[in-house]
Amino acid sequence: MAGIQPFAVTVGDLCFCHWPVEADALARSVPDWLTVDTAAGSAWLTAVPATVTAIAAFGVDLASPVEIVTVRTPVRGPDGQRGLYHFAVVSDSTLAAATATPLPHLPLRRGQHSRDPADGGDIRRRVHVDGQQLLTVTYRDTAEPTPAPPDSLASFLVERRRYFTPGPLGSRLCGNVGREPWPLAPVGADVSAALSSALAVPDPIGDPVCQYSPGTELHVDPPRPTWLD
């Protein structure tokens, strides 16, 4: 078993949708041991629809393809480490979400997903939670994807390899995700979202910035207490 990662997750057809959000308002929605990270004068709230095409645990295949949406924000941990805090992981069922995203203690939500072609070769994805619209996005993957430049806003938003989450009895957990840099392309997307009403997060203060990625493979370590990281 040497060299086999605990979890290997293959994701494809991602559309990163990032909204600027007032930092103080967003800080009230994350645990007080995390600091909301900012760039370009704002905090950022991100929704990422994606298709999980494969998952394996210790080399054993576990799941069929499933549609999923994560909603998260860039943060810094107790020692200043850059990472992500997730407000929701939404799939057609909580069981599918738990299987497709093997990250314990994340806030799994059940939702209704649809992914279908729109006019002109576009892709339209719709997600509802508890009968409310969470996200509708229409886009087309046209440009050639490349890694984001190191000091760019795109890199700030997506090139984070830690995730933070509360654990049992108030514990503070951090996990690591190994992968190559995201291949990204700017994409013109038509986005409609109701994140604030569905997830109790602040309203955006501007239009979304969107990028398309054909995907990559993630190697996910289970979370452990932050003082061990």
CSV table of C-alpha atoms in Angstrom, one decimal:
chain,number,residue,atom,x,y,z
A,1,MET,CA,0.0,0.0,0.0
A,2,ALA,CA,3.0,2.3,0.1
A,3,GLY,CA,2.5,5.4,-2.0
A,4,ILE,CA,-1.3,5.0,-2.3
A,5,GLN,CA,-3.2,8.1,-1.2
A,6,PRO,CA,-6.0,7.7,1.3
A,7,PHE,CA,-8.5,9.4,-1.1
A,8,ALA,CA,-8.1,10.1,-4.8
A,9,VAL,CA,-10.9,12.2,-6.3
A,10,THR,CA,-11.2,13.1,-10.0
A,11,VAL,CA,-13.3,16.2,-10.7
A,12,GLY,CA,-14.2,17.6,-14.1
A,13,ASP,CA,-16.1,20.4,-15.8
A,14,LEU,CA,-15.8,23.0,-13.0
A,15,CYS,CA,-17.1,26.5,-13.2
A,16,PHE,CA,-15.6,28.7,-10.4
A,17,CYS,CA,-18.0,31.6,-9.6
A,18,HIS,CA,-16.5,34.1,-7.2
A,19,TRP,CA,-18.4,37.1,-5.7
A,20,PRO,CA,-16.8,40.0,-3.8
A,21,VAL,CA,-18.4,40.2,-0.3
A,22,GLU,CA,-18.0,42.7,2.6
A,23,ALA,CA,-15.3,41.2,4.8
A,24,ASP,CA,-16.7,42.1,8.2
A,25,ALA,CA,-20.1,40.7,7.3
A,26,LEU,CA,-18.6,37.4,6.0
A,27,ALA,CA,-16.4,37.1,9.1
A,28,ARG,CA,-19.6,36.7,11.2
A,29,SER,CA,-20.4,33.6,9.2
A,30,VAL,CA,-17.1,31.7,9.8
A,31,PRO,CA,-15.7,30.3,13.1
A,32,ASP,CA,-14.0,32.8,15.2
A,33,TRP,CA,-10.6,31.0,15.1
A,34,LEU,CA,-10.4,31.6,11.3
A,35,THR,CA,-9.7,34.9,9.6
A,36,VAL,CA,-11.4,35.8,6.4
A,37,ASP,CA,-8.8,36.4,3.7
A,38,THR,CA,-9.1,39.4,1.3
A,39,ALA,CA,-7.9,40.5,-2.1
A,40,ALA,CA,-8.7,43.4,-4.4
A,41,GLY,CA,-10.3,45.1,-1.4
A,42,SER,CA,-12.9,42.4,-0.7
A,43,ALA,CA,-13.5,39.0,0.9
A,44,TRP,CA,-14.8,36.5,-1.6
A,45,LEU,CA,-17.5,33.9,-1.7
A,46,THR,CA,-17.2,31.1,-4.2
A,47,ALA,CA,-19.6,28.5,-5.6
A,48,VAL,CA,-18.2,25.7,-7.7
A,49,PRO,CA,-20.4,23.3,-9.7
A,50,ALA,CA,-18.5,20.3,-10.8
A,51,THR,CA,-18.8,16.6,-11.8
A,52,VAL,CA,-17.0,14.1,-9.6
A,53,THR,CA,-16.1,11.4,-12.2
A,54,ALA,CA,-14.2,9.0,-9.9
A,55,ILE,CA,-13.2,8.4,-6.4
A,56,ALA,CA,-11.0,5.8,-4.8
A,57,ALA,CA,-10.0,5.1,-1.2
A,58,PHE,CA,-6.7,3.4,-0.7
A,59,GLY,CA,-6.8,2.3,-4.4
A,60,VAL,CA,-10.3,0.9,-4.3
A,61,ASP,CA,-13.0,2.5,-6.5
A,62,LEU,CA,-16.0,3.7,-4.5
A,63,ALA,CA,-18.4,5.9,-6.4
A,64,SER,CA,-20.1,6.5,-9.7
A,65,PRO,CA,-20.1,10.0,-11.3
A,66,VAL,CA,-22.1,12.6,-9.3
A,67,GLU,CA,-22.9,16.3,-9.6
A,68,ILE,CA,-21.8,18.5,-6.7
A,69,VAL,CA,-21.5,22.1,-5.7
A,70,THR,CA,-19.2,23.5,-3.0
A,71,VAL,CA,-19.7,26.9,-1.5
A,72,ARG,CA,-16.6,28.3,0.3
A,73,THR,CA,-14.5,31.3,1.1
A,74,PRO,CA,-10.7,31.9,1.4
A,75,VAL,CA,-9.5,32.1,5.0
A,76,ARG,CA,-6.4,31.9,7.1
A,77,GLY,CA,-5.9,29.5,9.9
A,78,PRO,CA,-4.7,30.1,13.5
A,79,ASP,CA,-1.1,30.3,12.4
A,80,GLY,CA,-1.8,32.3,9.2
A,81,GLN,CA,-2.0,29.3,6.9
A,82,ARG,CA,-4.0,29.9,3.7
A,83,GLY,CA,-6.9,27.6,3.2
A,84,LEU,CA,-10.7,27.4,2.5
A,85,TYR,CA,-13.7,27.3,4.8
A,86,HIS,CA,-16.8,25.5,3.3
A,87,PHE,CA,-20.3,26.7,3.9
A,88,ALA,CA,-21.9,23.8,2.1
A,89,VAL,CA,-21.2,20.7,0.0
A,90,VAL,CA,-24.4,20.1,-2.0
A,91,SER,CA,-25.3,16.9,-4.0
A,92,ASP,CA,-28.4,15.0,-5.0
A,93,SER,CA,-28.2,13.2,-1.7
A,94,THR,CA,-26.2,13.5,1.5
A,95,LEU,CA,-24.9,10.0,0.9
A,96,ALA,CA,-23.7,10.9,-2.6
A,97,ALA,CA,-22.1,14.0,-1.2
A,98,ALA,CA,-20.3,12.1,1.6
A,99,THR,CA,-19.1,9.5,-0.9
A,100,ALA,CA,-18.0,12.1,-3.6
A,101,THR,CA,-16.3,14.4,-1.1
A,102,PRO,CA,-14.5,12.3,1.5
A,103,LEU,CA,-13.8,15.3,3.8
A,104,PRO,CA,-15.2,14.5,7.3
A,105,HIS,CA,-17.1,17.2,9.2
A,106,LEU,CA,-17.9,19.4,6.1
A,107,PRO,CA,-21.5,20.7,6.0
A,108,LEU,CA,-23.2,18.3,3.6
A,109,ARG,CA,-26.5,19.4,2.1
A,110,ARG,CA,-29.0,17.6,-0.1
A,111,GLY,CA,-30.0,19.4,-3.3
A,112,GLN,CA,-31.5,18.9,-6.7
A,113,HIS,CA,-29.1,19.2,-9.6
A,114,SER,CA,-29.5,19.4,-13.4
A,115,ARG,CA,-26.9,19.7,-16.1
A,116,ASP,CA,-27.9,20.1,-19.7
A,117,PRO,CA,-26.9,21.6,-23.0
A,118,ALA,CA,-28.3,25.1,-23.7
A,119,ASP,CA,-28.5,26.9,-27.0
A,120,GLY,CA,-25.3,27.3,-29.0
A,121,GLY,CA,-23.4,24.5,-27.3
A,122,ASP,CA,-23.4,26.1,-23.8
A,123,ILE,CA,-23.8,24.1,-20.6
A,124,ARG,CA,-26.5,25.1,-18.1
A,125,ARG,CA,-26.3,23.9,-14.5
A,126,ARG,CA,-29.1,24.4,-12.0
A,127,VAL,CA,-29.0,23.6,-8.2
A,128,HIS,CA,-31.8,24.0,-5.7
A,129,VAL,CA,-31.7,23.5,-1.9
A,130,ASP,CA,-34.8,23.1,0.2
A,131,GLY,CA,-36.9,24.3,-2.7
A,132,GLN,CA,-34.9,27.5,-3.1
A,133,GLN,CA,-32.6,28.3,-6.0
A,134,LEU,CA,-29.0,28.1,-5.0
A,135,LEU,CA,-27.3,28.5,-8.3
A,136,THR,CA,-28.0,28.6,-12.0
A,137,VAL,CA,-25.0,29.1,-14.3
A,138,THR,CA,-24.7,28.9,-18.1
A,139,TYR,CA,-21.2,28.8,-19.7
A,140,ARG,CA,-19.1,27.5,-22.5
A,141,ASP,CA,-15.5,26.1,-22.3
A,142,THR,CA,-13.8,27.9,-25.2
A,143,ALA,CA,-10.4,29.2,-24.2
A,144,GLU,CA,-7.3,27.0,-23.6
A,145,PRO,CA,-6.9,26.5,-19.8
A,146,THR,CA,-3.6,27.3,-18.2
A,147,PRO,CA,-2.4,27.7,-14.5
A,148,ALA,CA,-3.2,31.0,-12.9
A,149,PRO,CA,-0.2,33.4,-12.6
A,150,PRO,CA,1.1,33.3,-9.0
A,151,ASP,CA,0.2,36.8,-7.9
A,152,SER,CA,-3.1,37.0,-9.7
A,153,LEU,CA,-6.6,37.2,-8.2
A,154,ALA,CA,-7.4,33.8,-9.7
A,155,SER,CA,-4.5,32.2,-7.9
A,156,PHE,CA,-5.5,33.8,-4.6
A,157,LEU,CA,-9.0,32.3,-5.0
A,158,VAL,CA,-8.3,28.8,-6.2
A,159,GLU,CA,-4.7,27.8,-5.3
A,160,ARG,CA,-5.3,26.8,-1.7
A,161,ARG,CA,-4.4,23.3,-0.6
A,162,ARG,CA,-5.8,23.3,3.0
A,163,TYR,CA,-9.3,23.2,4.2
A,164,PHE,CA,-10.4,24.1,7.7
A,165,THR,CA,-13.5,22.8,9.5
A,166,PRO,CA,-14.9,22.6,13.1
A,167,GLY,CA,-14.7,19.1,14.6
A,168,PRO,CA,-16.2,17.4,17.6
A,169,LEU,CA,-16.3,19.1,21.0
A,170,GLY,CA,-15.2,22.4,19.5
A,171,SER,CA,-12.0,21.1,18.0
A,172,ARG,CA,-10.3,22.9,15.1
A,173,LEU,CA,-9.4,20.7,12.2
A,174,CYS,CA,-7.3,21.2,9.1
A,175,GLY,CA,-6.8,18.9,6.1
A,176,ASN,CA,-4.6,19.0,3.0
A,177,VAL,CA,-5.4,18.4,-0.6
A,178,GLY,CA,-2.6,17.5,-3.1
A,179,ARG,CA,-3.0,18.3,-6.8
A,180,GLU,CA,-1.4,20.0,-9.7
A,181,PRO,CA,-2.3,23.7,-10.2
A,182,TRP,CA,-5.8,24.2,-11.5
A,183,PRO,CA,-5.9,24.6,-15.3
A,184,LEU,CA,-8.2,27.7,-15.7
A,185,ALA,CA,-9.7,29.7,-18.5
A,186,PRO,CA,-11.7,32.9,-18.1
A,187,VAL,CA,-15.3,32.2,-19.1
A,188,GLY,CA,-18.3,34.4,-19.9
A,189,ALA,CA,-21.0,33.0,-17.7
A,190,ASP,CA,-24.6,33.9,-17.1
A,191,VAL,CA,-24.9,33.4,-13.3
A,192,SER,CA,-27.9,33.7,-11.0
A,193,ALA,CA,-27.5,32.8,-7.3
A,194,ALA,CA,-29.3,33.0,-4.0
A,195,LEU,CA,-26.5,32.0,-1.6
A,196,SER,CA,-27.5,34.4,1.1
A,197,SER,CA,-31.1,33.1,1.5
A,198,ALA,CA,-30.1,29.4,1.1
A,199,LEU,CA,-27.0,29.4,3.2
A,200,ALA,CA,-27.3,32.5,5.5
A,201,VAL,CA,-24.2,34.2,4.1
A,202,PRO,CA,-23.9,37.9,3.2
A,203,ASP,CA,-25.1,39.2,-0.1
A,204,PRO,CA,-22.4,39.9,-2.7
A,205,ILE,CA,-21.3,43.5,-3.3
A,206,GLY,CA,-20.4,43.0,-7.0
A,207,ASP,CA,-20.7,40.8,-10.1
A,208,PRO,CA,-19.1,37.4,-10.1
A,209,VAL,CA,-15.7,36.6,-11.6
A,210,CYS,CA,-15.9,33.2,-13.4
A,211,GLN,CA,-13.3,30.6,-14.6
A,212,TYR,CA,-13.7,27.3,-16.3
A,213,SER,CA,-11.5,24.3,-15.5
A,214,PRO,CA,-11.7,20.9,-17.3
A,215,GLY,CA,-10.6,19.4,-13.9
A,216,THR,CA,-7.9,17.4,-12.2
A,217,GLU,CA,-7.2,14.7,-9.7
A,218,LEU,CA,-7.2,15.5,-6.0
A,219,HIS,CA,-5.4,13.6,-3.3
A,220,VAL,CA,-7.2,14.2,0.0
A,221,ASP,CA,-5.9,13.7,3.5
A,222,PRO,CA,-8.5,13.5,6.3
A,223,PRO,CA,-8.5,16.5,8.6
A,224,ARG,CA,-6.6,16.5,11.9
A,225,PRO,CA,-6.2,19.0,14.8
A,226,THR,CA,-4.7,22.3,13.6
A,227,TRP,CA,-1.9,22.1,16.2
A,228,LEU,CA,-0.6,19.0,14.4
A,229,ASP,CA,-0.6,20.7,11.0
